[in-house]
mmCIF file of C-alpha atoms and ligand atoms in Angstrom:
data_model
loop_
_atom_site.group_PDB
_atom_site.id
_atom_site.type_symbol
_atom_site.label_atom_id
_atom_site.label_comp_id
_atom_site.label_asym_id
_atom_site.label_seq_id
_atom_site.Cartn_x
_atom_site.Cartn_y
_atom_site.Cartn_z
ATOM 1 C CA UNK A 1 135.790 -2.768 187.186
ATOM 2 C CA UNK A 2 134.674 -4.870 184.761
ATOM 3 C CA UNK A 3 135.875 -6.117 181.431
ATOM 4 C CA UNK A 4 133.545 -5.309 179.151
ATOM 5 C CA UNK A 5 130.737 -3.050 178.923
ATOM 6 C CA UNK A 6 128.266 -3.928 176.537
ATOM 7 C CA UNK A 7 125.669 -1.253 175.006
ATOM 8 C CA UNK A 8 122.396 -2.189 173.105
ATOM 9 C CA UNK A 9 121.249 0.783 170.730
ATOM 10 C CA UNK A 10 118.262 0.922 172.401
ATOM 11 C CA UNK A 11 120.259 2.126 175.576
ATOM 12 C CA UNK A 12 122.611 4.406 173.369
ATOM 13 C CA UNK A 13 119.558 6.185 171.940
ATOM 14 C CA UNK A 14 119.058 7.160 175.839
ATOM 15 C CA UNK A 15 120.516 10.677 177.269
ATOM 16 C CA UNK A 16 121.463 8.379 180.430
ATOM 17 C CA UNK A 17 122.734 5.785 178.463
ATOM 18 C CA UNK A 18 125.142 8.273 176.681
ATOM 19 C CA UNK A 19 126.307 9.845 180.544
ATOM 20 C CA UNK A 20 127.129 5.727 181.712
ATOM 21 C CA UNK A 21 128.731 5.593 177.979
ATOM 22 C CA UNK A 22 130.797 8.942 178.486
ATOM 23 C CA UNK A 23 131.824 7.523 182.266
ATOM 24 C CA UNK A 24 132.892 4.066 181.001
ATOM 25 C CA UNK A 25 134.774 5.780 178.613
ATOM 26 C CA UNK A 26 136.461 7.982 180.832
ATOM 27 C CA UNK A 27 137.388 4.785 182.730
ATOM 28 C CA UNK A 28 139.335 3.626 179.670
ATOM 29 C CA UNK A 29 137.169 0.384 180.072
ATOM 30 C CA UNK A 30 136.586 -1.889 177.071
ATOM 31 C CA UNK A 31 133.301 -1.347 174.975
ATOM 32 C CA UNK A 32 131.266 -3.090 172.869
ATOM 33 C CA UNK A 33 127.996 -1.648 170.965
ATOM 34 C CA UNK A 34 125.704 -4.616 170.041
ATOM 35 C CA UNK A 35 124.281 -3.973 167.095
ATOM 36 C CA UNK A 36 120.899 -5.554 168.424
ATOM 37 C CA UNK A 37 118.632 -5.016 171.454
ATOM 38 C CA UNK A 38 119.353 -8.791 172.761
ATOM 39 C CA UNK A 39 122.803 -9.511 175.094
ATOM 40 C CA UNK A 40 124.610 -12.020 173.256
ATOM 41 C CA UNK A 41 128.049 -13.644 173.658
ATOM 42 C CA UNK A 42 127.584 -13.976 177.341
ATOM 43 C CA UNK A 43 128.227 -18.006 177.608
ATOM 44 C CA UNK A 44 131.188 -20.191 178.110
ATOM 45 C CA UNK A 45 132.287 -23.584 177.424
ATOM 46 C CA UNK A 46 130.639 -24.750 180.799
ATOM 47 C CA UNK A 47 129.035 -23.112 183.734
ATOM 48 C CA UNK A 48 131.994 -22.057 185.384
ATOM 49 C CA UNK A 49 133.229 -19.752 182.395
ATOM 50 C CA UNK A 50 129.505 -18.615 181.696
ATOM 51 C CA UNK A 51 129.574 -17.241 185.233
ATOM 52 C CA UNK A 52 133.463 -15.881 185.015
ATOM 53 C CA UNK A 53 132.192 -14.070 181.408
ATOM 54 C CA UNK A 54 128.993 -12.492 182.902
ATOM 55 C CA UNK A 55 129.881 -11.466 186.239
ATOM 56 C CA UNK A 56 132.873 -9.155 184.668
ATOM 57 C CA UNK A 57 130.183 -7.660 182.239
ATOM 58 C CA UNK A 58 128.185 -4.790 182.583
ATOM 59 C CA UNK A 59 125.557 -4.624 179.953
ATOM 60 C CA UNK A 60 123.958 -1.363 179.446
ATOM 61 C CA UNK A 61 120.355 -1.811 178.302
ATOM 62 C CA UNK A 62 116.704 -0.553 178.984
ATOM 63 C CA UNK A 63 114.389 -1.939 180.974
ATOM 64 C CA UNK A 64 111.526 -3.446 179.442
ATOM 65 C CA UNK A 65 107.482 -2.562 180.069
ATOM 66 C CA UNK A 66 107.117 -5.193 182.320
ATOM 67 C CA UNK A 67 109.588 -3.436 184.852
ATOM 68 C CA UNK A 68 107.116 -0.101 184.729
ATOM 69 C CA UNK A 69 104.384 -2.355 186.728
ATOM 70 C CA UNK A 70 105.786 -1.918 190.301
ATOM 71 C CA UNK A 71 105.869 -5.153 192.753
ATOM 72 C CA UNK A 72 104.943 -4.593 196.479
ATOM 73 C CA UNK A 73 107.996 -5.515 199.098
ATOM 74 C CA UNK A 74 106.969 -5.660 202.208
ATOM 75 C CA UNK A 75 108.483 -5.999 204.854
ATOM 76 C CA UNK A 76 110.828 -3.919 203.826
ATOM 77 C CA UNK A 77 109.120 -1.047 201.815
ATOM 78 C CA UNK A 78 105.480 -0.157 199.851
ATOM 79 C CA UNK A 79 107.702 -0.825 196.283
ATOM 80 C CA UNK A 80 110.503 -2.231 194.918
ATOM 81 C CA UNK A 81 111.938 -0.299 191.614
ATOM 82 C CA UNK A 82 115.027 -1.856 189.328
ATOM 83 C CA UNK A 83 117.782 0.825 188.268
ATOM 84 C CA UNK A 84 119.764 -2.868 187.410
ATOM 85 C CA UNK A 85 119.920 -6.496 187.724
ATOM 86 C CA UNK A 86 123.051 -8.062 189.320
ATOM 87 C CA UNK A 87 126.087 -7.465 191.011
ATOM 88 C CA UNK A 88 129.368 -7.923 190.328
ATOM 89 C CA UNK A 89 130.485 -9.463 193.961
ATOM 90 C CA UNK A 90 130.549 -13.332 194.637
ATOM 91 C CA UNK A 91 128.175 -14.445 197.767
ATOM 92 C CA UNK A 92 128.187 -18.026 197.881
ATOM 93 C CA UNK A 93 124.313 -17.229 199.083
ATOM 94 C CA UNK A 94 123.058 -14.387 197.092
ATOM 95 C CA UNK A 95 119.724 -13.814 197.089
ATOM 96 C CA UNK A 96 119.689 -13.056 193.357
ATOM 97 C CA UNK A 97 120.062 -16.520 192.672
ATOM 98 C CA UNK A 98 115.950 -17.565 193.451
ATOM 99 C CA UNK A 99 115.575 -14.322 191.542
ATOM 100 C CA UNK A 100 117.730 -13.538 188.585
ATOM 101 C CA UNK A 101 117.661 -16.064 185.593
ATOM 102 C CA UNK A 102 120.291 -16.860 183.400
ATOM 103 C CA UNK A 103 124.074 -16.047 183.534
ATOM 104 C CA UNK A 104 124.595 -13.176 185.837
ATOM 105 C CA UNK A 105 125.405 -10.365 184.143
ATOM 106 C CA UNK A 106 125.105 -6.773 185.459
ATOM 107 C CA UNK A 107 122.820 -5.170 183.453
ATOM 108 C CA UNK A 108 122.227 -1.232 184.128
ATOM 109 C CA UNK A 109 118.781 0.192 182.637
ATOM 110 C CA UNK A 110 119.844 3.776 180.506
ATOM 111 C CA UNK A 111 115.888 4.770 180.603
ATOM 112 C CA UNK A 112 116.369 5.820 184.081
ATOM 113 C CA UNK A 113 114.731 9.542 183.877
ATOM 114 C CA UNK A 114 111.614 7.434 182.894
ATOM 115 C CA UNK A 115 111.892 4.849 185.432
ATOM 116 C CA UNK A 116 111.948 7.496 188.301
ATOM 117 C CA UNK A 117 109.006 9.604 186.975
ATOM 118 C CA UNK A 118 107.054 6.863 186.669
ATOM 119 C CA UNK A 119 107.486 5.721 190.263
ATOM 120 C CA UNK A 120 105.511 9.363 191.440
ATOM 121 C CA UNK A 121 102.526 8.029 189.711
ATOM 122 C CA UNK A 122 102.677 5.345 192.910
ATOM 123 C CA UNK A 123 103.164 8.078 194.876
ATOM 124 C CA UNK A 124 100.301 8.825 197.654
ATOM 125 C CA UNK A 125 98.935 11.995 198.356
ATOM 126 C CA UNK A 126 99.128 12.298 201.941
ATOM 127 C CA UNK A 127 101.188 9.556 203.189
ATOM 128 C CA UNK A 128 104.764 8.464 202.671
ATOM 129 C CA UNK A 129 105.546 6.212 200.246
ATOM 130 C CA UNK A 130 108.829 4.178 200.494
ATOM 131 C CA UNK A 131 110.721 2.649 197.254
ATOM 132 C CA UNK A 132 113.447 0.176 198.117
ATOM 133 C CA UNK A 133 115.585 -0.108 194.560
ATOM 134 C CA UNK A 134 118.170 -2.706 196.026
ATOM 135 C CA UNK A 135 116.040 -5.848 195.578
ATOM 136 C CA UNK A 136 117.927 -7.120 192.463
ATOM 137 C CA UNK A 137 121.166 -5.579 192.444
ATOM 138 C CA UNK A 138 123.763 -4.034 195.482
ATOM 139 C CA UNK A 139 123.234 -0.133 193.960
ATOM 140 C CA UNK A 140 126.513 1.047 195.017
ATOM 141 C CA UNK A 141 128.503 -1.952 193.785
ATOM 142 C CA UNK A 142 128.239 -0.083 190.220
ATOM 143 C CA UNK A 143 127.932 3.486 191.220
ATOM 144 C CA UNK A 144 130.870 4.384 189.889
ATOM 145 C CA UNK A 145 129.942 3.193 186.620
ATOM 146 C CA UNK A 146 126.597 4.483 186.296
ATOM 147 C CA UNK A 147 126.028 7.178 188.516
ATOM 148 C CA UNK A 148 122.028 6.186 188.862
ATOM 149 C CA UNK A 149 121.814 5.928 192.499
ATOM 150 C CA UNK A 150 123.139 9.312 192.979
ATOM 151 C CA UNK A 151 120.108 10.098 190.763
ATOM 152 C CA UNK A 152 118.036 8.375 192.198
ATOM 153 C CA UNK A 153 118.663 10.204 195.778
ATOM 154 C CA UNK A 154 118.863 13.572 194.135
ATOM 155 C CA UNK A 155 115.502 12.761 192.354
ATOM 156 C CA UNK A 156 113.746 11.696 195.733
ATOM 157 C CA UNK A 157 115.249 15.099 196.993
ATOM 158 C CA UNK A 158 112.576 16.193 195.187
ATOM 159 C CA UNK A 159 109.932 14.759 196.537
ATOM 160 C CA UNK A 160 107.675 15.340 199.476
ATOM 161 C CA UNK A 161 105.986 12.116 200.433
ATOM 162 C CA UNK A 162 108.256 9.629 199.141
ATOM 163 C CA UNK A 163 111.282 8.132 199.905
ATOM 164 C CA UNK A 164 113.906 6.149 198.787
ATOM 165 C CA UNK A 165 115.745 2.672 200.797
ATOM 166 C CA UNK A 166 118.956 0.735 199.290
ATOM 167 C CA UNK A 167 121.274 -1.138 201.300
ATOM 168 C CA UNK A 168 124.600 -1.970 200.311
ATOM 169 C CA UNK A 169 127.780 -4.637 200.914
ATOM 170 C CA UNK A 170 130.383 -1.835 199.287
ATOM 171 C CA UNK A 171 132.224 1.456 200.641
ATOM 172 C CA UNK A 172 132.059 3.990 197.859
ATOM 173 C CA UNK A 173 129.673 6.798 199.307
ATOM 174 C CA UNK A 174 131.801 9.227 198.800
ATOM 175 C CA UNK A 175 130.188 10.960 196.128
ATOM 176 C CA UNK A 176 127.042 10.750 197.209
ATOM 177 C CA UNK A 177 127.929 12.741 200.724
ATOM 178 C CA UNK A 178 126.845 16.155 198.923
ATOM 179 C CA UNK A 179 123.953 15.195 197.255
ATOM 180 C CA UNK A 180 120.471 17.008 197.926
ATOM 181 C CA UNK A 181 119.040 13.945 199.549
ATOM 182 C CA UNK A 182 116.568 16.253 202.190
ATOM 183 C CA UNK A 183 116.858 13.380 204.309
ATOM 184 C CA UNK A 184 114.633 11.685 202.081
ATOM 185 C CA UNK A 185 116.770 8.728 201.544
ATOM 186 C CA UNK A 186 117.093 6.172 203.989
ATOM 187 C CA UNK A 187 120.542 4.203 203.206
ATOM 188 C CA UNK A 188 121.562 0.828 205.030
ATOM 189 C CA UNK A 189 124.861 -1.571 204.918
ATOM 190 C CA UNK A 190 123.957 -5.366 204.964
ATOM 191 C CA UNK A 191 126.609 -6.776 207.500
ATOM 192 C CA UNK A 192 127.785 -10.743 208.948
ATOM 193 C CA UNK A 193 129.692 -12.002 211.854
ATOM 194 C CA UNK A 194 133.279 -12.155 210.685
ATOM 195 C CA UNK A 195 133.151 -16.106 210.256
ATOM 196 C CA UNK A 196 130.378 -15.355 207.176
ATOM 197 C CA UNK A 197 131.416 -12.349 206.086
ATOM 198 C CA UNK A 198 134.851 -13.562 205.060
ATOM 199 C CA UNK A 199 134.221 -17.188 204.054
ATOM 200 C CA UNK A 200 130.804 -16.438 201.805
ATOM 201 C CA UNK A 201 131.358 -12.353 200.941
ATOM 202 C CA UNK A 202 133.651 -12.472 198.016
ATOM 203 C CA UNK A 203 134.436 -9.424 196.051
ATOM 204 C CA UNK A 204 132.988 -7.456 198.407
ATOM 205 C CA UNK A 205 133.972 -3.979 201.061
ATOM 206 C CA UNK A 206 134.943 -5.650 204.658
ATOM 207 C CA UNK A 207 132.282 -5.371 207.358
ATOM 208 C CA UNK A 208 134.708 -2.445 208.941
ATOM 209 C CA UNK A 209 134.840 -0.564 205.617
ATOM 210 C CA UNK A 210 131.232 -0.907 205.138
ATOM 211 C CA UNK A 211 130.445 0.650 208.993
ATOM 212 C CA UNK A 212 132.813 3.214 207.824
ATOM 213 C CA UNK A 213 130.969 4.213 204.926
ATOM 214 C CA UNK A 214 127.420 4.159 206.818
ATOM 215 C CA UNK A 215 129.044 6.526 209.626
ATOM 216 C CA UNK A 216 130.187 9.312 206.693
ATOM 217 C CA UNK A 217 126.659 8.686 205.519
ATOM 218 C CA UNK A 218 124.888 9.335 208.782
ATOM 219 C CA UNK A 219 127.133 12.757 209.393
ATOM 220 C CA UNK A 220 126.286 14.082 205.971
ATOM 221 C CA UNK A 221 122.547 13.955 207.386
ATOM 222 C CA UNK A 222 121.051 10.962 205.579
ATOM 223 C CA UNK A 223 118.924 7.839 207.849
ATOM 224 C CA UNK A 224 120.841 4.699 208.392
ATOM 225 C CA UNK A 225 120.298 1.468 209.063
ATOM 226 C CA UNK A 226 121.807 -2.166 209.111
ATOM 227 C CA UNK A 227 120.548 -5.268 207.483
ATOM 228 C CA UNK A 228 122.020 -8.421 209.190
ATOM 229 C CA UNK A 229 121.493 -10.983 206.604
ATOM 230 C CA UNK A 230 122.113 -13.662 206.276
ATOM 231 C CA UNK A 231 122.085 -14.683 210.279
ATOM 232 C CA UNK A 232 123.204 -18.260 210.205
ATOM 233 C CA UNK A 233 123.312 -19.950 213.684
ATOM 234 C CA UNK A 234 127.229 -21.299 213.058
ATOM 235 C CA UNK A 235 129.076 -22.591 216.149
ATOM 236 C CA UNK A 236 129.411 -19.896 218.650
ATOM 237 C CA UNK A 237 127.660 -17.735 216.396
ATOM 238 C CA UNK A 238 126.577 -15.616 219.843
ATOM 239 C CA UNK A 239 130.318 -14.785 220.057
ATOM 240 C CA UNK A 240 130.479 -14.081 216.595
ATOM 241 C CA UNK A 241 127.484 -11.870 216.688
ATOM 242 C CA UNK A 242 128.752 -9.693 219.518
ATOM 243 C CA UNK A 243 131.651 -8.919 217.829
ATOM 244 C CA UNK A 244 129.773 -7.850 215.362
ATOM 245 C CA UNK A 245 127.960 -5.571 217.678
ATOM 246 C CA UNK A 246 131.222 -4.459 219.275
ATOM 247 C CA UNK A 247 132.169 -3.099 216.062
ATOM 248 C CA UNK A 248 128.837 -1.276 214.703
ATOM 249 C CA UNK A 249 128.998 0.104 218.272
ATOM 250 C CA UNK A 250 132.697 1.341 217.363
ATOM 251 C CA UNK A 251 132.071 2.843 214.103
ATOM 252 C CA UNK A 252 128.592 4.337 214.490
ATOM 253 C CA UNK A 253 127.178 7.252 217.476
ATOM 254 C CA UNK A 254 125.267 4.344 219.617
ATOM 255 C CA UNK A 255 122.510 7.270 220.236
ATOM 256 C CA UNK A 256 121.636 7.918 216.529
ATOM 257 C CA UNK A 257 118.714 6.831 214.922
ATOM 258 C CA UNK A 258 119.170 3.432 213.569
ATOM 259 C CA UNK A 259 117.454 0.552 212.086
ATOM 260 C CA UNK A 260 118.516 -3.130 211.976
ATOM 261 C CA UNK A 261 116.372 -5.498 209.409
ATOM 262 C CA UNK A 262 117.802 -9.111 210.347
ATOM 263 C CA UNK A 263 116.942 -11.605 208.039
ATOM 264 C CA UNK A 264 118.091 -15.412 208.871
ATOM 265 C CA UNK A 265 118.971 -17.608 206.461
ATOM 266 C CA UNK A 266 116.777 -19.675 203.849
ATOM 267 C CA UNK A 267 117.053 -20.792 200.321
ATOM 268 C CA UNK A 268 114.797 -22.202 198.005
ATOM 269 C CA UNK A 269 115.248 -25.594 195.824
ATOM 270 C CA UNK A 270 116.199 -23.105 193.067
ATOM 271 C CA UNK A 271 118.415 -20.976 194.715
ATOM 272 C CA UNK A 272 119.947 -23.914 196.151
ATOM 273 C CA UNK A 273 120.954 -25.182 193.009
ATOM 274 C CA UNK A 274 121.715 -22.226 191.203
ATOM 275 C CA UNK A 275 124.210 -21.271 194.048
ATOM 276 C CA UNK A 276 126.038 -24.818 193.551
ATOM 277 C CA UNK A 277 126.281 -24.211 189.728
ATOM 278 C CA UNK A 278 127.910 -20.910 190.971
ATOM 279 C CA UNK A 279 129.786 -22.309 193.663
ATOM 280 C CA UNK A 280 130.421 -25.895 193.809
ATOM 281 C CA UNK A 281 133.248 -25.493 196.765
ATOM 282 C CA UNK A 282 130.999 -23.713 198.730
ATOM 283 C CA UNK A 283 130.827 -25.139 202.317
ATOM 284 C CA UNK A 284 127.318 -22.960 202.847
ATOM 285 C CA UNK A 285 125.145 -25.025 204.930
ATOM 286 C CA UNK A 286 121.817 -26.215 202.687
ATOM 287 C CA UNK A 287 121.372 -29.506 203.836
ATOM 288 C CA UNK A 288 117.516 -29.733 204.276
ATOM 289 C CA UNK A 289 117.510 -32.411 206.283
ATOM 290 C CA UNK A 290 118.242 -29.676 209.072
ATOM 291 C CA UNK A 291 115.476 -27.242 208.308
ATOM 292 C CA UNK A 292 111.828 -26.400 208.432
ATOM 293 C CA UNK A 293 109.576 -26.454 205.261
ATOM 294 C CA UNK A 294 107.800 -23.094 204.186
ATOM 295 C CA UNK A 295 105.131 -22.483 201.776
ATOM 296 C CA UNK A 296 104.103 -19.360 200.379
ATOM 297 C CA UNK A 297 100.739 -18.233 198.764
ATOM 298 C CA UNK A 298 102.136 -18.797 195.402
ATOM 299 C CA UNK A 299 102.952 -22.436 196.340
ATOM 300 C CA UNK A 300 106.455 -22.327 196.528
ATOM 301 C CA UNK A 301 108.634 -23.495 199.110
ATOM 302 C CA UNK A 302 111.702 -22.457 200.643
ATOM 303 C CA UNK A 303 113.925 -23.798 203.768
ATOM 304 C CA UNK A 304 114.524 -22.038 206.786
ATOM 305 C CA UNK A 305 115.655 -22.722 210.270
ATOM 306 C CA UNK A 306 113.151 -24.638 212.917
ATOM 307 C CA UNK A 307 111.139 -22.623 215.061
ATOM 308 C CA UNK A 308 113.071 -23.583 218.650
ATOM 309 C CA UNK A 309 116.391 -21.930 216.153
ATOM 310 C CA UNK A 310 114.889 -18.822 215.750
ATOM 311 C CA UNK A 311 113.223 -17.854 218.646
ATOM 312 C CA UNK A 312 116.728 -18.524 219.727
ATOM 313 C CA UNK A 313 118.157 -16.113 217.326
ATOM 314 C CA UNK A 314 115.711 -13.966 217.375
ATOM 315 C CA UNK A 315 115.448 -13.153 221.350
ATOM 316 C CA UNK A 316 119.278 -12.655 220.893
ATOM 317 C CA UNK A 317 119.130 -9.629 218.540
ATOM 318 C CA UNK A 318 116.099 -8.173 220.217
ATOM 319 C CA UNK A 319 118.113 -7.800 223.342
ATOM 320 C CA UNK A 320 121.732 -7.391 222.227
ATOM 321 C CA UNK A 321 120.274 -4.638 220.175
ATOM 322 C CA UNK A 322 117.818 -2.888 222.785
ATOM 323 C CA UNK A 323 120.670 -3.025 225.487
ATOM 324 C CA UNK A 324 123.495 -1.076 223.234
ATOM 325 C CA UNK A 325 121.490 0.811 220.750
ATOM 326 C CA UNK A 326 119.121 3.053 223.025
ATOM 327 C CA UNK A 327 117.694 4.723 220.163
ATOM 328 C CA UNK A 328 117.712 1.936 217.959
ATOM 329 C CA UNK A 329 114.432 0.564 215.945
ATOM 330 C CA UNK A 330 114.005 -3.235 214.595
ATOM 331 C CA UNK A 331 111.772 -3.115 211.399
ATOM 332 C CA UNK A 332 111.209 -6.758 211.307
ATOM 333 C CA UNK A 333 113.081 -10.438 211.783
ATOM 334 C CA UNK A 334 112.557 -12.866 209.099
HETATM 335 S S1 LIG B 1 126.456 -8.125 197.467
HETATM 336 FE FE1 LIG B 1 124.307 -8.842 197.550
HETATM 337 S S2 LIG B 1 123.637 -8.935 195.416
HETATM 338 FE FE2 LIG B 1 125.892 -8.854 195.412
HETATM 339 S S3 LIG B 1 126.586 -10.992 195.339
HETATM 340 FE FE3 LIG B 1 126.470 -10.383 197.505
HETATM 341 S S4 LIG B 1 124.385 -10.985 198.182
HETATM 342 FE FE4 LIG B 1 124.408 -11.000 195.936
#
């Protein structure tokens, strides 16, 4: 729950915005109506505070023009869409951090009946087109404050040839069990060996709960996958990662459809140090010394693990998940 929930007038001028107001109220939770468009108020004396301040915020705003002009995603799907920006857990290596700027506020977008029609207009006419809305915020981490990704599903219900990815580090599906998904939406929990998952995960579901959640998921009809992300080769991190297995293998029907996306670690020089601004404790491992260098088209760099590492790693999922996962299907290892 957070603290405070701000609302800009733009976003109270919004029928959407006025259903997340009417929740938050119901809630009893704090709110604040800004009497401009722009978030204000949002820093502390020093970093630490800023970050306290905005990650117990939820700001409920529009989303500008800019976020009408889809971006590709591959590998993961043909678009990414934004129903928010930020999360209200503490991952001493979110990805948000090479992609968000500023302090990390949640913010929520209250145009969101315009933001799904104008993803049909991306839409192709005889092929399936998949959306993946989880690329700057964990979309279930503030379901029960906004209700959008339950939208979201109901609205690619809808649809014929499109369909709809978000993956998730929280528990709460339970009100999105009866939704009219037509098994359009294809819903995944991003999971760690124990070691990760409980020294870097803060604030959010345990790995258990989360497998718990997928498996209701999966028996009210809807795809499922796992993302394993952040795989970090720690010591005995084969152990570690069997465990892991042991325990999707416990929660979940081992013959079901599934699909694992494992993504190893990397970080960027700007992730890197917005992370230790964020979390200057953090005993996360970014010492690039001990990794490989790698450019993208744009020119920017990031740091990941040398190639010997991951074909390692990477030979170890492929079979771990081939031998106990018959039906099982790995999209892609980064
Ligand atoms: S759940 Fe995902 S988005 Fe949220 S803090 Fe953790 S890594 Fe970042």
């Amino acid at each position: 729950m957070p603290e405070q929930v701000m609302f800009t007038p733009a976003a109270l001028n919004e029928p959407w915005g006025q259903k997340i107001f009417e929740r938050v109220q119901s809630l009893n939770l704090p709110i604040k109506e800004l009497s401009h468009n722009r978030l204000t108020g949002l820093r502390g004396q020093d970093d630490r505070q800023t970050y306290n301040i905005a990650k117990r915020t939820l700001a409920v705003v529009t989303a500008p023009p800019s976020h009408f002009k889809l971006s590709p995603i591959p590998p993961s799907a043909d678009w990414q869409f934004h129903i928010a920006e930020g999360c209200p857990a503490h991952c001493q290596y979110c990805y948000l951090a090479g992609s968000l700027s500023g302090p990390p506020v949640i913010r929520t977008f209250a145009n969101l009946p315009q933001i799904l029609e104008n993803l049909t207009t991306y839409e192709r006419p005889e092929q399936l087109t998949t959306y993946e809305v989880s690329c700057y915020t964990d979309p279930l981490g503030i379901e029960h404050l906004t209700g959008s990704l339950a939208e979201c599903i109901r609205h690619f219900g809808t649809r014929s040839n499109a369909h709809l990815r978000w993956v998730s580090k929280f528990d709460a599906v339970d009100n999105l069990l009866d939704l009219p998904h037509n098994g359009h939406t294809h819903c995944r929990m991003s999971v760690n060996a124990a070691p990760i998952s409980m020294k870097f995960e803060g604030g959010t579901a345990s790995v258990a709960s989360r497998l718990g959640a997928l498996r209701k998921l999966a028996d009210s009809g809807y795809q499922i996958g796992l993302v394993i992300a952040p795989i970090m080769p720690i010591d005995d991190w084969q152990v570690h990662y069997s465990r892991l297995f042991n325990l999707i293998s416990e929660a979940l029907d081992i013959n079901c459809h599934l699909t694992f996306e494992l993504i190893s670690h990397r970080f960027t020089p700007g992730s890197k140090e917005v992370l230790q601004t964020w979390y200057p404790q953090s005993k996360l491992d970014m010492d690039e010394e001990k990794r490989l260098i790698k450019r993208h088209k744009f020119g920017g760099i990031k740091y990941v693990y040398d190639v010997d590492t991951m074909k390692v790693m990477k030979r170890f999922f492929q079979s771990e998940i081939q031998q106990r996962f018959p039906n099982a299907e790995i999209l892609y290892w980064t």
